[in-house]
Amino acid sequence: MERFVLNETSYFGYGSREVLPQIIKQRNYKKVLLVTDESLIKCNVVQKVSEILAKANIKFRLFADIKPNPTVENVKEGLVQLKKVHADVIVAVGGGSVIDTAKAMAVIATNPQYKDVISLDGVANTKNKCLPIIALPTTAGTAAEVTINYVITDTKRHKKMVCVDPNDIPTVAIVDAELMESMPKNITASTGMDALTHAIECMITKSANSMSDMFAYQAIKDIYKYLPIAVKDGKNREAREKMAQAQYIAGMGFSNVGLGIVHSMAHPLGGRFDIAHGLANAMLLPTVMKYNLDSPSKPKFRLIAEAMGIDTKDLTDEQAGQKAIKAVEKLKKEIGIPEKLSSLGILESDLDVLSEDAMNDVCTPGNPRETSVEDIKKLYKSIL
Ligand SMILES: NC(=O)c1ccc[n+]([C@@H]2O[C@H](COP(=O)([O-])OP(=O)(O)OC[C@H]3O[C@@H](n4cnc5c(N)ncnc54)[C@H](O)[C@@H]3O)[C@@H](O)[C@H]2O)c1
Ligand SMILES: [Fe+2]
């Protein structure tokens, strides 16, 4: 049996955030907590939303104490704010870090037995749907607004906890590319590569099915075409809109079928070294694709190549796969993703613990090729 969980309602398009007051009023929400992060206040992204609320006379309290790779402490502080305002809805304006923190807060608000946050790690058996969330993503990457996952770092164990729970899904997503315009080049590039990783891992993961393939194919096609344009010219509206939608499409797919070891290997780089999630994925993606080409998912690499516009007519699956990997390598270079983990301060002596963590990650069982701690270590080493 296949199961698909998606938002109740989603809005797309430049300026679509204008619909926010109407949603709040129609659904009769009375007390709003606006969740975001400090840099989004500094670069005036939050104001693009808060001024709409103010114009509609909707009062809200602001919580912005969230760091990239958000922590258990961020969630606990958010819960304090949630209680203070007796919020009946969370409006989350931000990237994956903000939306994930909002999800954890919203889940605990209605399932208070998980208030330690740590017990939500993995697949939590929550009973109640979370507090309503209206999510407005400001990056084109994680698709946290449509996924049933959220990722919180337990700084004590240096672990990125991947929490999987259909009760966490935001009720409404407003995917307004205008909120993404202010992303600097490096964040556009790394978050976009996160979205491409979602789409490619979704295409080849063990549980992939014809519905998730459809999402993965379209997402790969649009991201491959529009990510370099969005990086080069952040004000290119078409590229921003296509990226905003494509990352959401990738999210609809992977959220319902899972990922693979690019993500397993990226998570400990975030948990132990606070490396940005998209950047970690971007650096690992082509190397892990090469490894996964030798798996039962090999024929899927032909679809990846075709989505990237490669003519595969006279190619074997192996040849098509090799071309797809080359294309990802070229894209990675073109948008300025660094090559070596050592340039981020990773040492050879770190690889044992990183590999152990990656092997135990919740995404590992979905990888199309059976793997091992030794193989994972070799993969890290090849880009050290
Ligand atoms: N829930 C999921 O399904 C899922 C999937 C993948 C990753 N994640 C998690 O999401 C987190 C990463 O999220 P992310 O990649 O969106 O980045 P992020 O939310 O960590 O943001 C990165 C930085 O970019 C800034 N930023 C965001 N939008 C901006 C904008 N429009 N203009 C200028 N600056 C902006 C932020 O303030 C922050 O400093 C990680 O913790 C990762 O593990 C979650
Ligand atoms: Fe991701």
CSV table of C-alpha atoms and ligand atoms in Angstrom, one decimal:
chain,number,residue,atom,x,y,z
A,1,MET,CA,0.0,0.0,0.0
A,2,GLU,CA,1.2,3.5,-0.8
A,3,ARG,CA,0.4,6.5,1.3
A,4,PHE,CA,0.6,10.2,0.3
A,5,VAL,CA,0.4,13.0,2.8
A,6,LEU,CA,0.2,16.6,1.5
A,7,ASN,CA,-0.8,20.0,2.8
A,8,GLU,CA,-4.5,20.8,3.0
A,9,THR,CA,-4.1,23.9,0.8
A,10,SER,CA,-1.1,25.5,-1.0
A,11,TYR,CA,-0.7,28.8,-2.7
A,12,PHE,CA,1.9,29.6,-5.3
A,13,GLY,CA,3.1,32.7,-7.2
A,14,TYR,CA,4.8,36.0,-6.7
A,15,GLY,CA,3.0,38.0,-4.0
A,16,SER,CA,0.8,35.1,-3.0
A,17,ARG,CA,1.5,35.9,0.7
A,18,GLU,CA,-1.3,38.5,0.3
A,19,VAL,CA,-3.7,35.7,1.0
A,20,LEU,CA,-2.5,35.3,4.5
A,21,PRO,CA,-5.0,37.5,6.4
A,22,GLN,CA,-7.9,35.9,4.5
A,23,ILE,CA,-6.8,32.4,5.6
A,24,ILE,CA,-6.4,33.5,9.2
A,25,LYS,CA,-9.9,35.1,9.2
A,26,GLN,CA,-11.6,32.3,7.3
A,27,ARG,CA,-10.2,29.7,9.7
A,28,ASN,CA,-11.0,31.8,12.7
A,29,TYR,CA,-7.5,31.8,14.2
A,30,LYS,CA,-7.3,34.4,16.9
A,31,LYS,CA,-3.8,34.3,18.4
A,32,VAL,CA,-0.8,34.3,16.0
A,33,LEU,CA,2.8,33.4,16.8
A,34,LEU,CA,5.0,34.5,13.9
A,35,VAL,CA,8.1,32.3,13.9
A,36,THR,CA,11.2,33.4,12.0
A,37,ASP,CA,14.9,34.0,12.5
A,38,GLU,CA,17.0,37.1,13.1
A,39,SER,CA,18.7,37.3,9.7
A,40,LEU,CA,15.4,37.3,8.0
A,41,ILE,CA,14.4,40.3,10.1
A,42,LYS,CA,17.7,42.0,9.2
A,43,CYS,CA,17.2,41.5,5.5
A,44,ASN,CA,13.6,42.7,5.6
A,45,VAL,CA,12.0,39.4,4.6
A,46,VAL,CA,9.8,39.1,7.6
A,47,GLN,CA,8.5,42.6,7.2
A,48,LYS,CA,7.1,41.6,3.8
A,49,VAL,CA,4.7,39.4,5.7
A,50,SER,CA,4.3,41.3,8.9
A,51,GLU,CA,3.1,44.4,7.1
A,52,ILE,CA,0.4,42.4,5.5
A,53,LEU,CA,-0.8,41.3,8.9
A,54,ALA,CA,-0.6,44.8,10.3
A,55,LYS,CA,-2.6,46.2,7.4
A,56,ALA,CA,-5.3,43.6,8.1
A,57,ASN,CA,-5.3,44.5,11.8
A,58,ILE,CA,-4.1,41.0,12.8
A,59,LYS,CA,-2.0,41.2,15.9
A,60,PHE,CA,0.9,38.7,16.4
A,61,ARG,CA,3.8,37.9,18.7
A,62,LEU,CA,7.2,37.4,17.2
A,63,PHE,CA,9.6,34.6,18.0
A,64,ALA,CA,13.0,34.8,16.1
A,65,ASP,CA,15.5,33.0,18.3
A,66,ILE,CA,16.3,30.2,15.8
A,67,LYS,CA,19.7,29.3,14.4
A,68,PRO,CA,20.4,27.5,11.1
A,69,ASN,CA,20.5,23.8,12.0
A,70,PRO,CA,18.0,24.5,14.8
A,71,THR,CA,18.4,23.0,18.2
A,72,VAL,CA,16.4,21.4,21.0
A,73,GLU,CA,16.9,24.6,23.0
A,74,ASN,CA,15.4,26.7,20.1
A,75,VAL,CA,12.3,24.5,20.2
A,76,LYS,CA,12.0,24.7,24.0
A,77,GLU,CA,12.3,28.5,23.9
A,78,GLY,CA,9.6,28.6,21.2
A,79,LEU,CA,7.3,26.6,23.3
A,80,VAL,CA,7.6,29.1,26.1
A,81,GLN,CA,6.6,31.9,23.6
A,82,LEU,CA,3.8,29.8,22.3
A,83,LYS,CA,2.3,29.4,25.8
A,84,LYS,CA,2.7,33.1,26.6
A,85,VAL,CA,0.5,34.1,23.7
A,86,HIS,CA,-1.8,31.0,23.9
A,87,ALA,CA,-1.3,30.8,20.1
A,88,ASP,CA,-3.9,28.9,18.1
A,89,VAL,CA,-1.8,29.2,14.9
A,90,ILE,CA,1.9,29.5,14.0
A,91,VAL,CA,2.9,31.5,10.9
A,92,ALA,CA,6.3,30.3,10.0
A,93,VAL,CA,8.4,32.6,7.7
A,94,GLY,CA,11.8,31.2,6.9
A,95,GLY,CA,13.9,28.4,5.5
A,96,GLY,CA,13.9,24.8,6.7
A,97,SER,CA,15.4,25.8,10.0
A,98,VAL,CA,12.4,28.0,10.9
A,99,ILE,CA,9.7,25.8,9.5
A,100,ASP,CA,11.2,22.7,11.2
A,101,THR,CA,11.4,24.5,14.6
A,102,ALA,CA,7.7,25.5,14.1
A,103,LYS,CA,6.8,21.9,13.4
A,104,ALA,CA,8.4,20.6,16.5
A,105,MET,CA,6.8,23.3,18.6
A,106,ALA,CA,3.4,22.6,17.0
A,107,VAL,CA,3.7,18.9,17.6
A,108,ILE,CA,4.6,19.3,21.2
A,109,ALA,CA,1.8,21.9,21.7
A,110,THR,CA,-0.8,19.1,21.1
A,111,ASN,CA,1.3,16.2,22.3
A,112,PRO,CA,2.8,17.5,25.5
A,113,GLN,CA,4.3,14.2,26.6
A,114,TYR,CA,7.0,14.9,24.0
A,115,LYS,CA,8.1,18.1,25.7
A,116,ASP,CA,11.7,16.9,26.1
A,117,VAL,CA,11.9,17.1,22.2
A,118,ILE,CA,14.5,14.2,22.2
A,119,SER,CA,11.7,11.6,22.3
A,120,LEU,CA,10.5,12.8,18.9
A,121,ASP,CA,13.7,11.5,17.3
A,122,GLY,CA,12.9,9.1,14.4
A,123,VAL,CA,9.3,7.9,13.9
A,124,ALA,CA,7.3,9.3,16.9
A,125,ASN,CA,4.0,7.8,17.6
A,126,THR,CA,2.1,11.1,18.3
A,127,LYS,CA,-1.6,10.8,18.6
A,128,ASN,CA,-2.8,14.4,17.8
A,129,LYS,CA,-2.5,16.5,14.8
A,130,CYS,CA,-0.1,19.4,15.5
A,131,LEU,CA,-1.2,23.0,16.1
A,132,PRO,CA,-2.1,24.6,12.7
A,133,ILE,CA,0.9,26.0,10.9
A,134,ILE,CA,0.8,28.3,7.9
A,135,ALA,CA,4.3,28.0,6.4
A,136,LEU,CA,5.9,30.6,4.1
A,137,PRO,CA,9.2,29.2,2.8
A,138,THR,CA,12.0,31.8,2.1
A,139,THR,CA,14.5,29.4,0.6
A,140,ALA,CA,14.0,27.1,-2.4
A,141,GLY,CA,15.4,24.0,-0.9
A,142,THR,CA,14.0,21.9,2.0
A,143,ALA,CA,10.3,21.9,1.1
A,144,ALA,CA,9.7,21.7,4.9
A,145,GLU,CA,6.3,23.3,4.2
A,146,VAL,CA,5.0,20.1,2.6
A,147,THR,CA,7.0,17.3,4.2
A,148,ILE,CA,6.2,15.1,7.1
A,149,ASN,CA,9.7,15.5,8.4
A,150,TYR,CA,11.5,18.0,10.6
A,151,VAL,CA,15.1,18.0,11.6
A,152,ILE,CA,16.3,19.3,15.0
A,153,THR,CA,19.9,19.1,16.4
A,154,ASP,CA,20.4,17.6,19.8
A,155,THR,CA,23.6,19.5,20.7
A,156,LYS,CA,24.3,17.2,23.7
A,157,ARG,CA,24.6,14.1,21.4
A,158,HIS,CA,25.8,16.2,18.3
A,159,LYS,CA,22.9,14.6,16.5
A,160,LYS,CA,20.6,15.9,13.8
A,161,MET,CA,17.4,14.2,14.8
A,162,VAL,CA,15.3,13.4,11.7
A,163,CYS,CA,11.7,13.3,13.0
A,164,VAL,CA,9.1,11.7,10.8
A,165,ASP,CA,5.5,12.3,11.7
A,166,PRO,CA,2.5,12.9,9.4
A,167,ASN,CA,0.9,14.9,12.3
A,168,ASP,CA,3.5,17.6,11.7
A,169,ILE,CA,2.5,18.8,8.3
A,170,PRO,CA,1.6,22.5,7.9
A,171,THR,CA,-2.1,23.0,7.2
A,172,VAL,CA,-1.4,25.7,4.6
A,173,ALA,CA,1.7,26.4,2.5
A,174,ILE,CA,2.2,29.8,0.8
A,175,VAL,CA,5.1,29.4,-1.6
A,176,ASP,CA,5.8,33.0,-2.6
A,177,ALA,CA,9.0,33.3,-4.6
A,178,GLU,CA,9.2,37.0,-3.8
A,179,LEU,CA,10.2,36.0,-0.3
A,180,MET,CA,13.2,34.2,-1.8
A,181,GLU,CA,14.6,37.1,-3.9
A,182,SER,CA,16.9,38.3,-1.1
A,183,MET,CA,18.8,35.0,-0.8
A,184,PRO,CA,22.5,35.6,-1.5
A,185,LYS,CA,24.1,33.6,-4.2
A,186,ASN,CA,25.7,31.0,-1.9
A,187,ILE,CA,22.4,30.3,-0.1
A,188,THR,CA,20.5,30.1,-3.4
A,189,ALA,CA,23.1,27.6,-4.7
A,190,SER,CA,23.3,25.3,-1.6
A,191,THR,CA,19.5,25.3,-0.8
A,192,GLY,CA,18.8,24.6,-4.5
A,193,MET,CA,21.2,21.7,-4.5
A,194,ASP,CA,19.3,20.4,-1.4
A,195,ALA,CA,16.2,20.4,-3.6
A,196,LEU,CA,18.0,18.6,-6.4
A,197,THR,CA,19.3,16.0,-3.9
A,198,HIS,CA,15.7,15.5,-2.7
A,199,ALA,CA,14.5,14.9,-6.3
A,200,ILE,CA,17.4,12.6,-7.2
A,201,GLU,CA,17.2,10.5,-4.0
A,202,CYS,CA,13.5,10.4,-4.4
A,203,MET,CA,13.8,9.0,-7.9
A,204,ILE,CA,16.2,6.1,-6.8
A,205,THR,CA,15.1,5.4,-3.2
A,206,LYS,CA,13.9,1.8,-2.5
A,207,SER,CA,10.2,2.9,-2.0
A,208,ALA,CA,10.0,5.0,-5.1
A,209,ASN,CA,6.7,4.5,-7.0
A,210,SER,CA,5.1,6.0,-10.1
A,211,MET,CA,3.7,8.9,-8.3
A,212,SER,CA,6.9,9.9,-6.6
A,213,ASP,CA,8.8,9.4,-9.9
A,214,MET,CA,6.5,11.9,-11.5
A,215,PHE,CA,7.3,14.5,-8.9
A,216,ALA,CA,11.0,13.7,-9.0
A,217,TYR,CA,11.2,13.9,-12.8
A,218,GLN,CA,9.6,17.4,-13.0
A,219,ALA,CA,11.6,18.7,-10.1
A,220,ILE,CA,14.9,17.5,-11.6
A,221,LYS,CA,14.0,19.1,-14.9
A,222,ASP,CA,13.2,22.5,-13.5
A,223,ILE,CA,15.9,22.7,-10.9
A,224,TYR,CA,18.6,21.7,-13.5
A,225,LYS,CA,17.4,24.4,-15.8
A,226,TYR,CA,16.6,27.2,-13.4
A,227,LEU,CA,19.0,26.9,-10.5
A,228,PRO,CA,22.0,28.3,-12.4
A,229,ILE,CA,19.9,31.2,-13.6
A,230,ALA,CA,18.6,31.9,-10.0
A,231,VAL,CA,22.2,31.9,-8.7
A,232,LYS,CA,23.4,34.2,-11.4
A,233,ASP,CA,20.6,36.6,-11.3
A,234,GLY,CA,18.6,36.5,-8.0
A,235,LYS,CA,16.1,39.0,-9.4
A,236,ASN,CA,15.1,36.7,-12.3
A,237,ARG,CA,11.5,36.2,-11.5
A,238,GLU,CA,10.9,33.2,-13.8
A,239,ALA,CA,13.9,31.4,-12.3
A,240,ARG,CA,12.9,32.2,-8.7
A,241,GLU,CA,9.3,31.0,-9.4
A,242,LYS,CA,10.3,27.8,-11.1
A,243,MET,CA,12.8,27.0,-8.2
A,244,ALA,CA,10.1,27.8,-5.6
A,245,GLN,CA,7.7,25.4,-7.2
A,246,ALA,CA,10.3,22.7,-8.1
A,247,GLN,CA,11.5,22.4,-4.6
A,248,TYR,CA,7.9,22.0,-3.4
A,249,ILE,CA,7.3,19.3,-6.1
A,250,ALA,CA,10.5,17.5,-4.9
A,251,GLY,CA,9.1,17.7,-1.4
A,252,MET,CA,5.8,16.2,-2.4
A,253,GLY,CA,7.8,13.2,-3.7
A,254,PHE,CA,10.5,12.5,-1.1
A,255,SER,CA,8.4,13.2,1.9
A,256,ASN,CA,6.2,10.2,1.0
A,257,VAL,CA,8.9,7.7,-0.1
A,258,GLY,CA,12.1,8.7,1.7
A,259,LEU,CA,15.7,9.6,0.7
A,260,GLY,CA,19.1,7.9,0.7
A,261,ILE,CA,22.7,8.2,2.0
A,262,VAL,CA,23.5,11.7,0.6
A,263,HIS,CA,21.2,12.8,3.4
A,264,SER,CA,22.5,10.2,5.9
A,265,MET,CA,26.0,11.6,5.2
A,266,ALA,CA,25.0,15.3,5.3
A,267,HIS,CA,23.2,15.0,8.6
A,268,PRO,CA,26.3,14.3,10.8
A,269,LEU,CA,28.2,17.1,9.0
A,270,GLY,CA,25.4,19.4,10.3
A,271,GLY,CA,25.1,17.7,13.7
A,272,ARG,CA,28.8,17.6,14.5
A,273,PHE,CA,30.3,20.5,12.5
A,274,ASP,CA,27.3,22.8,12.0
A,275,ILE,CA,27.8,22.7,8.2
A,276,ALA,CA,24.8,24.1,6.3
A,277,HIS,CA,22.5,21.2,5.1
A,278,GLY,CA,22.3,22.2,1.5
A,279,LEU,CA,26.0,22.7,1.2
A,280,ALA,CA,26.7,19.2,2.7
A,281,ASN,CA,24.3,17.6,0.3
A,282,ALA,CA,25.7,19.5,-2.7
A,283,MET,CA,29.2,18.4,-2.0
A,284,LEU,CA,28.2,14.8,-1.6
A,285,LEU,CA,25.7,14.3,-4.3
A,286,PRO,CA,27.7,13.4,-7.4
A,287,THR,CA,30.0,11.1,-5.5
A,288,VAL,CA,27.1,9.2,-3.9
A,289,MET,CA,25.4,9.0,-7.3
A,290,LYS,CA,28.4,7.2,-8.7
A,291,TYR,CA,28.2,4.7,-5.8
A,292,ASN,CA,24.4,4.3,-6.2
A,293,LEU,CA,24.6,3.8,-10.0
A,294,ASP,CA,25.7,0.2,-9.2
A,295,SER,CA,22.4,-0.7,-7.6
A,296,PRO,CA,19.0,-2.1,-8.7
A,297,SER,CA,18.0,1.6,-9.3
A,298,LYS,CA,20.4,1.8,-12.3
A,299,PRO,CA,17.5,2.2,-14.8
A,300,LYS,CA,16.2,5.2,-12.9
A,301,PHE,CA,19.4,7.0,-13.8
A,302,ARG,CA,18.2,7.1,-17.4
A,303,LEU,CA,15.1,9.1,-16.2
A,304,ILE,CA,17.4,11.5,-14.3
A,305,ALA,CA,19.5,12.0,-17.4
A,306,GLU,CA,16.4,12.6,-19.6
A,307,ALA,CA,15.0,15.1,-17.1
A,308,MET,CA,18.2,17.0,-17.5
A,309,GLY,CA,17.7,17.1,-21.2
A,310,ILE,CA,20.3,14.4,-22.1
A,311,ASP,CA,19.5,12.4,-25.2
A,312,THR,CA,19.6,8.8,-24.0
A,313,LYS,CA,18.3,7.1,-27.1
A,314,ASP,CA,21.6,5.2,-28.0
A,315,LEU,CA,22.9,4.9,-24.4
A,316,THR,CA,22.8,2.0,-22.0
A,317,ASP,CA,21.5,2.7,-18.5
A,318,GLU,CA,25.1,2.8,-17.3
A,319,GLN,CA,26.1,5.4,-19.9
A,320,ALA,CA,23.0,7.5,-19.3
A,321,GLY,CA,23.8,7.4,-15.5
A,322,GLN,CA,27.4,8.4,-16.1
A,323,LYS,CA,26.2,11.4,-18.2
A,324,ALA,CA,23.7,12.4,-15.5
A,325,ILE,CA,26.5,12.3,-12.9
A,326,LYS,CA,28.7,14.5,-15.1
A,327,ALA,CA,25.8,17.0,-15.5
A,328,VAL,CA,25.4,17.2,-11.8
A,329,GLU,CA,29.2,17.7,-11.4
A,330,LYS,CA,29.1,20.5,-14.0
A,331,LEU,CA,26.2,22.2,-12.3
A,332,LYS,CA,27.9,22.0,-8.9
A,333,LYS,CA,31.0,23.7,-10.3
A,334,GLU,CA,29.0,26.3,-12.2
A,335,ILE,CA,27.2,27.5,-9.1
A,336,GLY,CA,30.3,27.6,-6.9
A,337,ILE,CA,29.9,24.6,-4.6
A,338,PRO,CA,33.3,23.8,-2.9
A,339,GLU,CA,35.0,20.5,-3.7
A,340,LYS,CA,36.7,19.3,-0.6
A,341,LEU,CA,35.4,18.7,2.9
A,342,SER,CA,38.8,19.6,4.3
A,343,SER,CA,38.1,23.2,3.1
A,344,LEU,CA,35.3,23.2,5.8
A,345,GLY,CA,37.7,22.0,8.5
A,346,ILE,CA,36.9,18.3,8.4
A,347,LEU,CA,39.9,16.0,9.2
A,348,GLU,CA,40.6,12.4,8.3
A,349,SER,CA,40.3,11.6,12.0
A,350,ASP,CA,36.7,12.8,12.0
A,351,LEU,CA,35.6,10.2,9.4
A,352,ASP,CA,35.0,7.2,11.7
A,353,VAL,CA,32.5,9.0,13.8
A,354,LEU,CA,30.8,10.7,10.8
A,355,SER,CA,30.5,7.3,9.1
A,356,GLU,CA,29.0,5.6,12.1
A,357,ASP,CA,26.4,8.4,12.5
A,358,ALA,CA,25.6,8.2,8.8
A,359,MET,CA,25.1,4.5,8.9
A,360,ASN,CA,22.6,4.9,11.8
A,361,ASP,CA,20.7,7.7,10.1
A,362,VAL,CA,17.0,7.3,9.4
A,363,CYS,CA,17.6,7.8,5.7
A,364,THR,CA,20.1,4.9,5.2
A,365,PRO,CA,17.6,2.0,4.9
A,366,GLY,CA,16.0,3.8,1.9
A,367,ASN,CA,19.3,3.9,-0.1
A,368,PRO,CA,19.0,1.9,-3.3
A,369,ARG,CA,22.4,0.2,-2.6
A,370,GLU,CA,23.1,-1.8,0.5
A,371,THR,CA,25.8,0.0,2.3
A,372,SER,CA,28.3,-0.3,5.2
A,373,VAL,CA,30.2,1.9,7.5
A,374,GLU,CA,33.4,1.1,5.5
A,375,ASP,CA,31.8,2.1,2.2
A,376,ILE,CA,30.5,5.4,3.7
A,377,LYS,CA,33.9,6.2,5.1
A,378,LYS,CA,35.4,5.6,1.6
A,379,LEU,CA,32.8,8.0,0.1
A,380,TYR,CA,33.6,10.7,2.7
A,381,LYS,CA,37.4,10.2,2.1
A,382,SER,CA,37.0,10.5,-1.7
A,383,ILE,CA,36.0,14.2,-1.2
A,384,LEU,CA,38.1,15.0,1.8
B,1,LIG,N1,11.8,19.3,7.0
B,1,LIG,C1,12.4,18.7,6.0
B,1,LIG,O1,11.8,17.9,5.3
B,1,LIG,C2,13.8,19.1,5.7
B,1,LIG,C3,14.4,18.7,4.5
B,1,LIG,C4,15.7,19.0,4.3
B,1,LIG,C5,16.4,19.8,5.2
B,1,LIG,N2,15.8,20.2,6.4
B,1,LIG,C6,16.5,21.0,7.4
B,1,LIG,O2,16.3,22.3,7.1
B,1,LIG,C7,17.4,23.1,7.6
B,1,LIG,C8,18.0,23.9,6.5
B,1,LIG,O3,17.1,24.8,6.0
B,1,LIG,P1,17.4,25.8,4.7
B,1,LIG,O4,18.4,25.1,3.8
B,1,LIG,O5,16.2,26.2,4.2
B,1,LIG,O6,18.3,27.0,5.4
B,1,LIG,P2,18.1,27.7,6.8
B,1,LIG,O7,16.6,27.9,7.1
B,1,LIG,O8,19.0,27.2,7.8
B,1,LIG,O9,18.6,29.2,6.3
B,1,LIG,C9,20.0,29.4,6.0
B,1,LIG,C10,20.3,30.9,6.2
B,1,LIG,O10,19.7,31.6,5.1
B,1,LIG,C11,19.0,32.7,5.6
B,1,LIG,N3,17.8,32.9,4.7
B,1,LIG,C12,16.8,32.1,4.5
B,1,LIG,N4,15.9,32.7,3.6
B,1,LIG,C13,16.5,33.9,3.2
B,1,LIG,C14,16.2,34.9,2.3
B,1,LIG,N5,15.0,34.8,1.6
B,1,LIG,N6,17.0,35.9,2.2
B,1,LIG,C15,18.1,36.0,2.9
B,1,LIG,N7,18.5,35.1,3.8
B,1,LIG,C16,17.7,34.0,3.9
B,1,LIG,C17,18.6,32.2,7.0
B,1,LIG,O11,18.3,33.4,7.8
B,1,LIG,C18,19.8,31.5,7.5
B,1,LIG,O12,20.7,32.3,8.0
B,1,LIG,C19,18.4,22.1,8.1
B,1,LIG,O13,18.4,22.0,9.5
B,1,LIG,C20,18.0,20.8,7.4
B,1,LIG,O14,18.4,19.6,8.1
B,1,LIG,C21,14.5,19.8,6.6
B,2,FE,FE,17.5,17.9,2.5
